[in-house]
mmCIF file of C-alpha atoms in Angstrom:
data_model
loop_
_atom_site.group_PDB
_atom_site.id
_atom_site.type_symbol
_atom_site.label_atom_id
_atom_site.label_comp_id
_atom_site.label_asym_id
_atom_site.label_seq_id
_atom_site.Cartn_x
_atom_site.Cartn_y
_atom_site.Cartn_z
ATOM 1 C CA UNK A 1 0.044 0.122 -0.246
ATOM 2 C CA UNK A 2 1.256 3.450 -0.772
ATOM 3 C CA UNK A 3 0.728 6.464 1.459
ATOM 4 C CA UNK A 4 1.203 10.215 0.897
ATOM 5 C CA UNK A 5 3.257 12.001 3.469
ATOM 6 C CA UNK A 6 3.258 15.566 4.038
ATOM 7 C CA UNK A 7 5.972 17.254 6.215
ATOM 8 C CA UNK A 8 5.320 20.755 7.269
ATOM 9 C CA UNK A 9 8.026 22.881 8.728
ATOM 10 C CA UNK A 10 8.255 26.679 9.637
ATOM 11 C CA UNK A 11 10.075 28.650 7.007
ATOM 12 C CA UNK A 12 13.571 29.143 8.015
ATOM 13 C CA UNK A 13 13.349 32.900 8.524
ATOM 14 C CA UNK A 14 10.358 32.159 11.025
ATOM 15 C CA UNK A 15 11.507 32.002 14.754
ATOM 16 C CA UNK A 16 10.982 28.383 16.232
ATOM 17 C CA UNK A 17 10.657 28.740 19.834
ATOM 18 C CA UNK A 18 9.806 24.849 20.245
ATOM 19 C CA UNK A 19 13.105 24.070 18.583
ATOM 20 C CA UNK A 20 14.919 26.691 20.573
ATOM 21 C CA UNK A 21 13.740 24.929 23.727
ATOM 22 C CA UNK A 22 14.756 21.646 22.821
ATOM 23 C CA UNK A 23 18.201 22.885 21.762
ATOM 24 C CA UNK A 24 18.611 24.578 25.024
ATOM 25 C CA UNK A 25 17.548 21.345 26.917
ATOM 26 C CA UNK A 26 20.032 19.359 24.977
ATOM 27 C CA UNK A 27 23.346 19.904 26.920
ATOM 28 C CA UNK A 28 21.463 19.139 30.219
ATOM 29 C CA UNK A 29 21.262 15.646 28.786
ATOM 30 C CA UNK A 30 24.871 15.818 27.811
ATOM 31 C CA UNK A 31 24.276 16.403 24.090
ATOM 32 C CA UNK A 32 26.689 19.074 23.081
ATOM 33 C CA UNK A 33 27.266 19.019 19.490
ATOM 34 C CA UNK A 34 23.931 20.214 18.296
ATOM 35 C CA UNK A 35 23.631 23.595 16.819
ATOM 36 C CA UNK A 36 20.091 23.884 16.245
ATOM 37 C CA UNK A 37 16.758 22.087 16.222
ATOM 38 C CA UNK A 38 13.787 22.819 14.093
ATOM 39 C CA UNK A 39 10.318 21.258 15.027
ATOM 40 C CA UNK A 40 7.716 20.431 12.243
ATOM 41 C CA UNK A 41 4.531 18.193 11.550
ATOM 42 C CA UNK A 42 4.080 14.891 9.760
ATOM 43 C CA UNK A 43 0.799 14.246 8.256
ATOM 44 C CA UNK A 44 -0.197 10.727 6.669
ATOM 45 C CA UNK A 45 -2.530 10.491 3.987
ATOM 46 C CA UNK A 46 -4.280 7.291 2.796
ATOM 47 C CA UNK A 47 -6.372 7.454 -0.492
ATOM 48 C CA UNK A 48 -8.999 5.139 -1.106
ATOM 49 C CA UNK A 49 -7.395 4.313 -4.384
ATOM 50 C CA UNK A 50 -3.912 5.233 -5.865
ATOM 51 C CA UNK A 51 -2.177 8.180 -4.174
ATOM 52 C CA UNK A 52 -2.798 11.453 -5.870
ATOM 53 C CA UNK A 53 0.201 13.820 -5.237
ATOM 54 C CA UNK A 54 -1.437 16.696 -6.875
ATOM 55 C CA UNK A 55 -4.643 16.057 -4.705
ATOM 56 C CA UNK A 56 -2.425 15.910 -1.664
ATOM 57 C CA UNK A 57 -0.567 19.200 -2.314
ATOM 58 C CA UNK A 58 -3.875 21.050 -2.792
ATOM 59 C CA UNK A 59 -4.905 19.717 0.748
ATOM 60 C CA UNK A 60 -1.637 20.671 2.323
ATOM 61 C CA UNK A 61 -1.496 24.200 0.790
ATOM 62 C CA UNK A 62 -5.245 24.913 1.699
ATOM 63 C CA UNK A 63 -5.714 23.087 5.026
ATOM 64 C CA UNK A 64 -2.442 21.507 6.480
ATOM 65 C CA UNK A 65 0.187 24.278 6.176
ATOM 66 C CA UNK A 66 0.019 27.954 6.400
ATOM 67 C CA UNK A 67 1.823 29.064 3.351
ATOM 68 C CA UNK A 68 2.909 32.514 4.850
ATOM 69 C CA UNK A 69 4.940 31.007 7.639
ATOM 70 C CA UNK A 70 5.337 27.359 6.729
ATOM 71 C CA UNK A 71 6.923 25.336 3.885
ATOM 72 C CA UNK A 72 5.406 21.784 3.185
ATOM 73 C CA UNK A 73 6.844 18.754 1.166
ATOM 74 C CA UNK A 74 4.685 15.986 -0.356
ATOM 75 C CA UNK A 75 5.907 12.563 -0.973
ATOM 76 C CA UNK A 76 4.706 8.799 -1.801
ATOM 77 C CA UNK A 77 5.884 6.127 0.681
ATOM 78 C CA UNK A 78 5.540 2.931 -1.316
ATOM 79 C CA UNK A 79 6.048 0.357 1.402
ATOM 80 C CA UNK A 80 4.338 1.401 4.692
ATOM 81 C CA UNK A 81 5.186 -1.630 6.483
ATOM 82 C CA UNK A 82 8.835 -1.428 5.759
ATOM 83 C CA UNK A 83 8.735 2.463 7.148
ATOM 84 C CA UNK A 84 6.905 1.631 10.256
ATOM 85 C CA UNK A 85 9.633 -0.969 11.175
#
């Protein structure tokens, strides 16, 4: 089964306070070699038939992402079982 995955991230010029909080907490865990962290969302869409990338892009643009402050990437994952493992 194929699945469409939409990754939504804040645009690089937009401040990411969640990412900054994680980056600031890492040294307390002994992790000192990370220079920055950005937090995003992953949305998985299963179509009833064949995956439709154009339809998924439309969904992402109109509903899942705010194009003013976020970028998104849409891709097909062919083997869902292999990705979960």
